[in-house]
PDB file of C-alpha atoms and ligand atoms in Angstrom:
ATOM      1  CA  UNK E  58     113.759  93.965 124.904  1.00 74.00           C
ATOM      2  CA  UNK E  59     115.804  94.456 121.738  1.00 81.00           C
ATOM      3  CA  UNK E  60     114.689  97.270 119.445  1.00 92.00           C
ATOM      4  CA  UNK E  61     113.724  95.839 116.088  1.00 96.00           C
ATOM      5  CA  UNK E  62     113.873  96.993 112.513  1.00 97.00           C
ATOM      6  CA  UNK E  63     110.368  96.524 111.135  1.00 98.00           C
ATOM      7  CA  UNK E  64     109.906  96.733 107.359  1.00 98.00           C
ATOM      8  CA  UNK E  65     106.440  97.323 105.945  1.00 98.00           C
ATOM      9  CA  UNK E  66     106.109  97.123 102.172  1.00 98.00           C
ATOM     10  CA  UNK E  67     103.045  97.168  99.994  1.00 96.00           C
ATOM     11  CA  UNK E  68     101.240  98.888  97.140  1.00 95.00           C
ATOM     12  CA  UNK E  69      99.507 102.267  97.128  1.00 92.00           C
ATOM     13  CA  UNK E  70      96.475 102.417  99.410  1.00 92.00           C
ATOM     14  CA  UNK E  71      97.418  99.328 101.410  1.00 96.00           C
ATOM     15  CA  UNK E  72      97.369 101.562 104.479  1.00 94.00           C
ATOM     16  CA  UNK E  73     101.133 101.505 105.021  1.00 95.00           C
ATOM     17  CA  UNK E  74     101.492 105.047 106.323  1.00 93.00           C
ATOM     18  CA  UNK E  75      98.638 104.988 108.829  1.00 95.00           C
ATOM     19  CA  UNK E  76      99.524 101.483 109.986  1.00 97.00           C
ATOM     20  CA  UNK E  77     103.291 102.130 110.219  1.00 97.00           C
ATOM     21  CA  UNK E  78     102.671 105.340 112.182  1.00 95.00           C
ATOM     22  CA  UNK E  79     100.404 103.518 114.620  1.00 96.00           C
ATOM     23  CA  UNK E  80     102.754 100.532 115.026  1.00 98.00           C
ATOM     24  CA  UNK E  81     105.592 102.949 115.797  1.00 96.00           C
ATOM     25  CA  UNK E  82     103.404 104.768 118.313  1.00 95.00           C
ATOM     26  CA  UNK E  83     102.349 101.561 120.086  1.00 97.00           C
ATOM     27  CA  UNK E  84     105.934 100.295 120.313  1.00 96.00           C
ATOM     28  CA  UNK E  85     107.585 103.649 121.029  1.00 95.00           C
ATOM     29  CA  UNK E  86     109.574 103.372 117.793  1.00 95.00           C
ATOM     30  CA  UNK E  87     110.400 105.915 115.076  1.00 93.00           C
ATOM     31  CA  UNK E  88     108.255 105.922 111.941  1.00 94.00           C
ATOM     32  CA  UNK E  89     110.087 106.454 108.652  1.00 95.00           C
ATOM     33  CA  UNK E  90     108.134 106.927 105.429  1.00 95.00           C
ATOM     34  CA  UNK E  91     110.543 106.207 102.574  1.00 96.00           C
ATOM     35  CA  UNK E  92     107.891 107.108  99.973  1.00 96.00           C
ATOM     36  CA  UNK E  93     107.983 110.692 101.257  1.00 97.00           C
ATOM     37  CA  UNK E  94     111.603 110.888 100.093  1.00 97.00           C
ATOM     38  CA  UNK E  95     110.724 109.851  96.514  1.00 98.00           C
ATOM     39  CA  UNK E  96     107.830 112.285  96.638  1.00 98.00           C
ATOM     40  CA  UNK E  97     110.176 115.068  97.762  1.00 98.00           C
ATOM     41  CA  UNK E  98     112.508 114.455  94.801  1.00 98.00           C
ATOM     42  CA  UNK E  99     109.496 114.371  92.449  1.00 98.00           C
ATOM     43  CA  UNK E 100     108.125 117.602  93.893  1.00 98.00           C
ATOM     44  CA  UNK E 101     111.483 119.309  93.387  1.00 98.00           C
ATOM     45  CA  UNK E 102     111.757 117.980  89.813  1.00 98.00           C
ATOM     46  CA  UNK E 103     108.297 119.344  88.974  1.00 98.00           C
ATOM     47  CA  UNK E 104     109.060 122.688  90.565  1.00 97.00           C
ATOM     48  CA  UNK E 105     112.487 123.052  88.994  1.00 97.00           C
ATOM     49  CA  UNK E 106     111.232 121.915  85.581  1.00 97.00           C
ATOM     50  CA  UNK E 107     113.570 118.893  85.495  1.00 98.00           C
ATOM     51  CA  UNK E 108     112.279 116.573  82.755  1.00 98.00           C
ATOM     52  CA  UNK E 109     110.882 113.360  84.217  1.00 97.00           C
ATOM     53  CA  UNK E 110     112.173 111.417  81.228  1.00 97.00           C
ATOM     54  CA  UNK E 111     115.805 112.363  81.895  1.00 98.00           C
ATOM     55  CA  UNK E 112     117.379 109.848  84.313  1.00 97.00           C
ATOM     56  CA  UNK E 113     120.690 111.773  84.294  1.00 98.00           C
ATOM     57  CA  UNK E 114     119.050 115.022  85.422  1.00 98.00           C
ATOM     58  CA  UNK E 115     116.898 113.233  88.005  1.00 98.00           C
ATOM     59  CA  UNK E 116     119.942 111.446  89.419  1.00 98.00           C
ATOM     60  CA  UNK E 117     121.826 114.751  89.689  1.00 98.00           C
ATOM     61  CA  UNK E 118     118.844 116.323  91.444  1.00 98.00           C
ATOM     62  CA  UNK E 119     118.452 113.445  93.939  1.00 97.00           C
ATOM     63  CA  UNK E 120     122.163 113.634  94.796  1.00 95.00           C
ATOM     64  CA  UNK E 121     122.045 117.384  95.356  1.00 96.00           C
ATOM     65  CA  UNK E 122     119.038 117.789  97.668  1.00 96.00           C
ATOM     66  CA  UNK E 123     118.846 117.242 101.408  1.00 95.00           C
ATOM     67  CA  UNK E 124     115.718 115.535 102.663  1.00 95.00           C
ATOM     68  CA  UNK E 125     114.899 115.426 106.370  1.00 92.00           C
ATOM     69  CA  UNK E 126     112.023 113.493 107.884  1.00 90.00           C
ATOM     70  CA  UNK E 127     111.080 115.030 111.214  1.00 89.00           C
ATOM     71  CA  UNK E 128     108.407 113.490 113.446  1.00 83.00           C
ATOM     72  CA  UNK E 129     106.389 116.260 115.140  1.00 84.00           C
ATOM     73  CA  UNK E 130     103.490 115.018 117.214  1.00 78.00           C
ATOM     74  CA  UNK E 131     101.715 112.369 115.160  1.00 75.00           C
ATOM     75  CA  UNK E 132     102.780 113.939 111.858  1.00 83.00           C
ATOM     76  CA  UNK E 133     105.955 113.271 109.947  1.00 87.00           C
ATOM     77  CA  UNK E 134     107.236 116.517 108.457  1.00 94.00           C
ATOM     78  CA  UNK E 135     109.189 116.446 105.220  1.00 95.00           C
ATOM     79  CA  UNK E 136     111.842 119.090 104.701  1.00 97.00           C
ATOM     80  CA  UNK E 137     113.669 119.592 101.436  1.00 97.00           C
ATOM     81  CA  UNK E 138     116.732 121.800 101.780  1.00 97.00           C
ATOM     82  CA  UNK E 139     115.088 123.215 104.882  1.00 96.00           C
ATOM     83  CA  UNK E 140     111.709 123.981 103.271  1.00 97.00           C
ATOM     84  CA  UNK E 141     108.685 122.238 104.798  1.00 97.00           C
ATOM     85  CA  UNK E 142     106.864 120.523 101.903  1.00 97.00           C
ATOM     86  CA  UNK E 143     104.811 118.048 103.972  1.00 96.00           C
ATOM     87  CA  UNK E 144     101.479 118.947 102.419  1.00 93.00           C
ATOM     88  CA  UNK E 145     102.678 119.802  98.902  1.00 95.00           C
ATOM     89  CA  UNK E 146     103.954 116.257  98.246  1.00 96.00           C
ATOM     90  CA  UNK E 147     100.543 114.590  98.672  1.00 91.00           C
ATOM     91  CA  UNK E 148      98.901 115.770  95.449  1.00 90.00           C
ATOM     92  CA  UNK E 149      97.941 113.467  92.555  1.00 88.00           C
ATOM     93  CA  UNK E 150     100.586 115.050  90.307  1.00 93.00           C
ATOM     94  CA  UNK E 151     103.364 114.436  92.809  1.00 96.00           C
ATOM     95  CA  UNK E 152     102.140 110.847  93.413  1.00 91.00           C
ATOM     96  CA  UNK E 153     102.364 110.120  89.717  1.00 91.00           C
ATOM     97  CA  UNK E 154     105.749 111.809  89.315  1.00 96.00           C
ATOM     98  CA  UNK E 155     107.105 109.978  92.386  1.00 96.00           C
ATOM     99  CA  UNK E 156     106.518 106.576  90.826  1.00 92.00           C
ATOM    100  CA  UNK E 157     108.339 107.804  87.690  1.00 94.00           C
ATOM    101  CA  UNK E 158     111.419 109.170  89.488  1.00 97.00           C
ATOM    102  CA  UNK E 159     111.509 106.108  91.765  1.00 96.00           C
ATOM    103  CA  UNK E 160     112.121 103.904  88.719  1.00 95.00           C
ATOM    104  CA  UNK E 161     115.528 105.571  88.188  1.00 97.00           C
ATOM    105  CA  UNK E 162     118.312 103.533  89.834  1.00 96.00           C
ATOM    106  CA  UNK E 163     120.493 106.635  90.299  1.00 97.00           C
ATOM    107  CA  UNK E 164     117.699 108.351  92.227  1.00 97.00           C
ATOM    108  CA  UNK E 165     117.228 105.340  94.505  1.00 97.00           C
ATOM    109  CA  UNK E 166     120.914 104.985  95.450  1.00 97.00           C
ATOM    110  CA  UNK E 167     121.343 108.115  97.641  1.00 96.00           C
ATOM    111  CA  UNK E 168     117.866 107.717  99.145  1.00 97.00           C
ATOM    112  CA  UNK E 169     118.454 104.072 100.105  1.00 97.00           C
ATOM    113  CA  UNK E 170     121.773 105.061 101.731  1.00 96.00           C
ATOM    114  CA  UNK E 171     119.983 107.693 103.777  1.00 94.00           C
ATOM    115  CA  UNK E 172     117.239 105.203 104.766  1.00 95.00           C
ATOM    116  CA  UNK E 173     119.856 102.692 105.945  1.00 96.00           C
ATOM    117  CA  UNK E 174     121.583 105.361 107.999  1.00 94.00           C
ATOM    118  CA  UNK E 175     118.288 106.454 109.554  1.00 91.00           C
ATOM    119  CA  UNK E 176     117.249 102.920 110.539  1.00 93.00           C
ATOM    120  CA  UNK E 177     120.575 101.350 111.457  1.00 92.00           C
ATOM    121  CA  UNK E 178     120.098 101.657 115.224  1.00 92.00           C
ATOM    122  CA  UNK E 179     116.778  99.750 115.238  1.00 94.00           C
ATOM    123  CA  UNK E 180     113.595 100.863 116.956  1.00 95.00           C
ATOM    124  CA  UNK E 181     112.176 101.862 113.575  1.00 96.00           C
ATOM    125  CA  UNK E 182     109.157 101.088 111.474  1.00 97.00           C
ATOM    126  CA  UNK E 183     110.121 101.869 107.900  1.00 97.00           C
ATOM    127  CA  UNK E 184     107.548 101.672 105.127  1.00 97.00           C
ATOM    128  CA  UNK E 185     107.919 101.612 101.361  1.00 97.00           C
ATOM    129  CA  UNK E 186     108.215  99.223  98.437  1.00 95.00           C
ATOM    130  CA  UNK E 187     111.695  97.737  98.835  1.00 96.00           C
ATOM    131  CA  UNK E 188     112.416  97.974 102.557  1.00 98.00           C
ATOM    132  CA  UNK E 189     112.370  94.224 103.236  1.00 97.00           C
ATOM    133  CA  UNK E 190     114.016  93.320  99.933  1.00 96.00           C
ATOM    134  CA  UNK E 191     116.709  95.984  99.407  1.00 97.00           C
ATOM    135  CA  UNK E 192     117.016  98.556 102.200  1.00 97.00           C
ATOM    136  CA  UNK E 193     116.940  96.122 105.137  1.00 98.00           C
ATOM    137  CA  UNK E 194     117.070  92.560 103.769  1.00 97.00           C
ATOM    138  CA  UNK E 195     117.889  91.441 107.332  1.00 97.00           C
ATOM    139  CA  UNK E 196     115.030  93.324 109.009  1.00 97.00           C
ATOM    140  CA  UNK E 197     113.758  91.582 112.163  1.00 97.00           C
ATOM    141  CA  UNK E 198     110.176  91.624 110.940  1.00 98.00           C
ATOM    142  CA  UNK E 199     108.965  92.070 107.377  1.00 98.00           C
ATOM    143  CA  UNK E 200     105.344  92.739 106.583  1.00 98.00           C
ATOM    144  CA  UNK E 201     103.838  92.741 103.103  1.00 98.00           C
ATOM    145  CA  UNK E 202     100.656  94.733 103.429  1.00 98.00           C
ATOM    146  CA  UNK E 203      98.008  94.313 100.756  1.00 97.00           C
ATOM    147  CA  UNK E 204      94.321  94.882 100.006  1.00 97.00           C
ATOM    148  CA  UNK E 205      92.141  94.591  96.918  1.00 96.00           C
ATOM    149  CA  UNK E 206      92.677  97.319  94.276  1.00 96.00           C
ATOM    150  CA  UNK E 207      89.074  98.501  94.734  1.00 96.00           C
ATOM    151  CA  UNK E 208      89.452  98.976  98.487  1.00 96.00           C
ATOM    152  CA  UNK E 209      92.836 100.652  98.014  1.00 97.00           C
ATOM    153  CA  UNK E 210      91.356 103.060  95.446  1.00 97.00           C
ATOM    154  CA  UNK E 211      88.419 103.872  97.753  1.00 96.00           C
ATOM    155  CA  UNK E 212      90.863 104.733 100.585  1.00 94.00           C
ATOM    156  CA  UNK E 213      92.892 106.928  98.268  1.00 92.00           C
ATOM    157  CA  UNK E 214      89.744 108.704  97.033  1.00 94.00           C
ATOM    158  CA  UNK E 215      88.698 109.424 100.609  1.00 93.00           C
ATOM    159  CA  UNK E 216      92.119 110.955 101.291  1.00 89.00           C
ATOM    160  CA  UNK E 217      91.866 113.152  98.185  1.00 89.00           C
ATOM    161  CA  UNK E 218      88.329 114.254  99.076  1.00 92.00           C
ATOM    162  CA  UNK E 219      89.442 115.183 102.570  1.00 91.00           C
ATOM    163  CA  UNK E 220      92.011 117.456 100.983  1.00 85.00           C
ATOM    164  CA  UNK E 221      89.406 119.001  98.714  1.00 89.00           C
ATOM    165  CA  UNK E 222      90.767 117.420  95.500  1.00 85.00           C
ATOM    166  CA  UNK E 223      88.130 116.664  92.896  1.00 87.00           C
ATOM    167  CA  UNK E 224      88.162 113.050  91.654  1.00 90.00           C
ATOM    168  CA  UNK E 225      86.079 109.892  91.284  1.00 94.00           C
ATOM    169  CA  UNK E 226      86.496 106.192  91.977  1.00 96.00           C
ATOM    170  CA  UNK E 227      87.048 105.132  88.340  1.00 96.00           C
ATOM    171  CA  UNK E 228      89.805 107.724  87.878  1.00 95.00           C
ATOM    172  CA  UNK E 229      91.527 106.827  91.153  1.00 95.00           C
ATOM    173  CA  UNK E 230      91.292 103.084  90.435  1.00 97.00           C
ATOM    174  CA  UNK E 231      92.937 103.611  87.029  1.00 96.00           C
ATOM    175  CA  UNK E 232      95.672 105.646  88.732  1.00 93.00           C
ATOM    176  CA  UNK E 233      96.210 102.988  91.409  1.00 94.00           C
ATOM    177  CA  UNK E 234      96.532 100.268  88.754  1.00 95.00           C
ATOM    178  CA  UNK E 235      98.980 102.371  86.750  1.00 93.00           C
ATOM    179  CA  UNK E 236     101.174 103.065  89.807  1.00 90.00           C
ATOM    180  CA  UNK E 237     101.002  99.364  90.774  1.00 93.00           C
ATOM    181  CA  UNK E 238     102.160  98.425  87.299  1.00 94.00           C
ATOM    182  CA  UNK E 239     105.052 100.920  87.329  1.00 90.00           C
ATOM    183  CA  UNK E 240     106.160  99.873  90.828  1.00 90.00           C
ATOM    184  CA  UNK E 241     105.970  96.136  90.068  1.00 94.00           C
ATOM    185  CA  UNK E 242     107.422  96.082  86.572  1.00 94.00           C
ATOM    186  CA  UNK E 243     110.347  98.460  86.956  1.00 91.00           C
ATOM    187  CA  UNK E 244     113.853  97.054  86.813  1.00 92.00           C
ATOM    188  CA  UNK E 245     115.273  98.933  89.816  1.00 92.00           C
ATOM    189  CA  UNK E 246     113.990  97.461  93.107  1.00 91.00           C
ATOM    190  CA  UNK E 247     110.484  96.501  91.969  1.00 92.00           C
ATOM    191  CA  UNK E 248     107.721  96.025  94.491  1.00 93.00           C
ATOM    192  CA  UNK E 249     107.826  92.314  95.312  1.00 93.00           C
ATOM    193  CA  UNK E 250     107.030  90.432  98.445  1.00 95.00           C
ATOM    194  CA  UNK E 251     110.188  89.334 100.277  1.00 96.00           C
ATOM    195  CA  UNK E 252     110.201  85.548 100.628  1.00 96.00           C
ATOM    196  CA  UNK E 253     110.298  85.831 104.417  1.00 97.00           C
ATOM    197  CA  UNK E 254     107.670  88.575 104.722  1.00 98.00           C
ATOM    198  CA  UNK E 255     104.408  87.970 106.554  1.00 98.00           C
ATOM    199  CA  UNK E 256     101.521  88.837 104.232  1.00 97.00           C
ATOM    200  CA  UNK E 257      98.833  90.870 105.943  1.00 97.00           C
ATOM    201  CA  UNK E 258      95.774  91.412 103.750  1.00 97.00           C
ATOM    202  CA  UNK E 259      93.745  94.191 105.297  1.00 97.00           C
ATOM    203  CA  UNK E 260      90.947  94.397 102.725  1.00 97.00           C
ATOM    204  CA  UNK E 261      88.517  93.723 105.591  1.00 96.00           C
ATOM    205  CA  UNK E 262      90.517  95.226 108.468  1.00 96.00           C
ATOM    206  CA  UNK E 263      90.870  98.808 109.569  1.00 95.00           C
ATOM    207  CA  UNK E 264      94.209 100.464 110.319  1.00 96.00           C
ATOM    208  CA  UNK E 265      93.957  99.955 114.083  1.00 97.00           C
ATOM    209  CA  UNK E 266      93.317  96.196 113.755  1.00 98.00           C
ATOM    210  CA  UNK E 267      96.129  95.878 111.227  1.00 98.00           C
ATOM    211  CA  UNK E 268      98.539  97.762 113.477  1.00 98.00           C
ATOM    212  CA  UNK E 269      97.690  95.559 116.460  1.00 98.00           C
ATOM    213  CA  UNK E 270      98.317  92.372 114.468  1.00 98.00           C
ATOM    214  CA  UNK E 271     101.746  93.706 113.491  1.00 98.00           C
ATOM    215  CA  UNK E 272     102.542  94.764 117.075  1.00 98.00           C
ATOM    216  CA  UNK E 273     101.765  91.218 118.275  1.00 98.00           C
ATOM    217  CA  UNK E 274     104.111  89.803 115.655  1.00 97.00           C
ATOM    218  CA  UNK E 275     106.785  92.332 116.656  1.00 97.00           C
ATOM    219  CA  UNK E 276     106.485  91.458 120.341  1.00 96.00           C
ATOM    220  CA  UNK E 277     106.900  87.770 119.512  1.00 95.00           C
ATOM    221  CA  UNK E 278     110.004  88.491 117.430  1.00 94.00           C
ATOM    222  CA  UNK E 279     111.492  90.755 120.096  1.00 92.00           C
ATOM    223  CA  UNK E 280     110.944  88.105 122.764  1.00 91.00           C
ATOM    224  CA  UNK E 281     112.499  85.401 120.606  1.00 88.00           C
ATOM    225  CA  UNK E 282     115.484  87.659 119.904  1.00 83.00           C
ATOM    226  CA  UNK E 283     116.017  88.345 123.628  1.00 79.00           C
ATOM    227  CA  UNK E 284     116.211  84.707 124.806  1.00 69.00           C
TER     228      UNK E 284
HETATM  229  O1  LIG A 339     104.363 105.175  99.520  1.00 96.46           O
HETATM  230  P1  LIG A 339     104.070 106.333  98.612  1.00 96.46           P
HETATM  231  O2  LIG A 339     102.857 106.149  97.759  1.00 96.46           O
HETATM  232  O3  LIG A 339     104.091 107.638  99.317  1.00 96.46           O
HETATM  233  O4  LIG A 339     105.325 106.363  97.615  1.00 96.46           O
HETATM  234  C1  LIG A 339     105.359 107.212  96.493  1.00 96.46           C
HETATM  235  C2  LIG A 339     106.069 106.495  95.345  1.00 96.46           C
HETATM  236  O5  LIG A 339     107.443 106.311  95.691  1.00 96.46           O
HETATM  237  C3  LIG A 339     105.525 105.085  95.052  1.00 96.46           C
HETATM  238  O6  LIG A 339     104.543 105.088  94.039  1.00 96.46           O
HETATM  239  C4  LIG A 339     106.752 104.320  94.605  1.00 96.46           C
HETATM  240  O7  LIG A 339     106.900 104.415  93.211  1.00 96.46           O
HETATM  241  C5  LIG A 339     107.917 105.058  95.227  1.00 96.46           C
HETATM  242  N1  LIG A 339     108.540 104.326  96.335  1.00 96.46           N
HETATM  243  C6  LIG A 339     109.532 103.426  96.028  1.00 96.46           C
HETATM  244  N2  LIG A 339     110.225 102.802  97.023  1.00 96.46           N
HETATM  245  C7  LIG A 339     109.929 103.032  98.305  1.00 96.46           C
HETATM  246  C8  LIG A 339     108.883 103.930  98.650  1.00 96.46           C
HETATM  247  C9  LIG A 339     108.199 104.546  97.621  1.00 96.46           C
HETATM  248  O8  LIG A 339     109.799 103.176  94.856  1.00 96.46           O
HETATM  249  N3  LIG A 339     110.643 102.421  99.252  1.00 96.46           N
END
């Protein structure tokens, strides 16, 4: 059967990463987390002291770094200029900074090019905010994953607690709403549902159920594309 390009977009806490990883595993595809690339640029900007309010400096930085996403076992490792920063990019500070750098068109350009190169052959599940609208507008299957803000914040809080970060639901919910607002209202590639995306609301579904729904849809599309 033909190997598809599957685009999964959605807001923070919609379960994109876990679901995309599982869909890729079930189909024998490659999982590509585009958000990790924006996080990597943000991490570098914070470390190098590049001001987050300087689009010119951020653009220069994004054009100068090399970001590699390497699947190892069930984990996707993120390398920036050869340095493994997989765990460092998951902090609250980097999350916040990522949504700021991602609003800069000049930062997005080189990253989108790299994402297109990485997915061109098909057999990929790529997740992000603009995969079905900008990166692969002709993706074989587009999913818009969503859940209520409260459920998304609770998932995010659980993740932070597992990493030993101190937080609370009210703080995380405020953060989720702020990142939603920045992602949806920015001029460059805002988070919007592609007109031809299938909306999957997983407020009341766990990641495994969500992944299986998407795999069924993918199998249907692959079959239709093969006849
Ligand atoms: O998906 P994740 O939360 O890891 O993404 C981090 C940030 O990167 C998001 O808040 C969003 O601003 C940005 N992003 C984006 N476009 C993508 C993926 C992520 O703007 N395709």
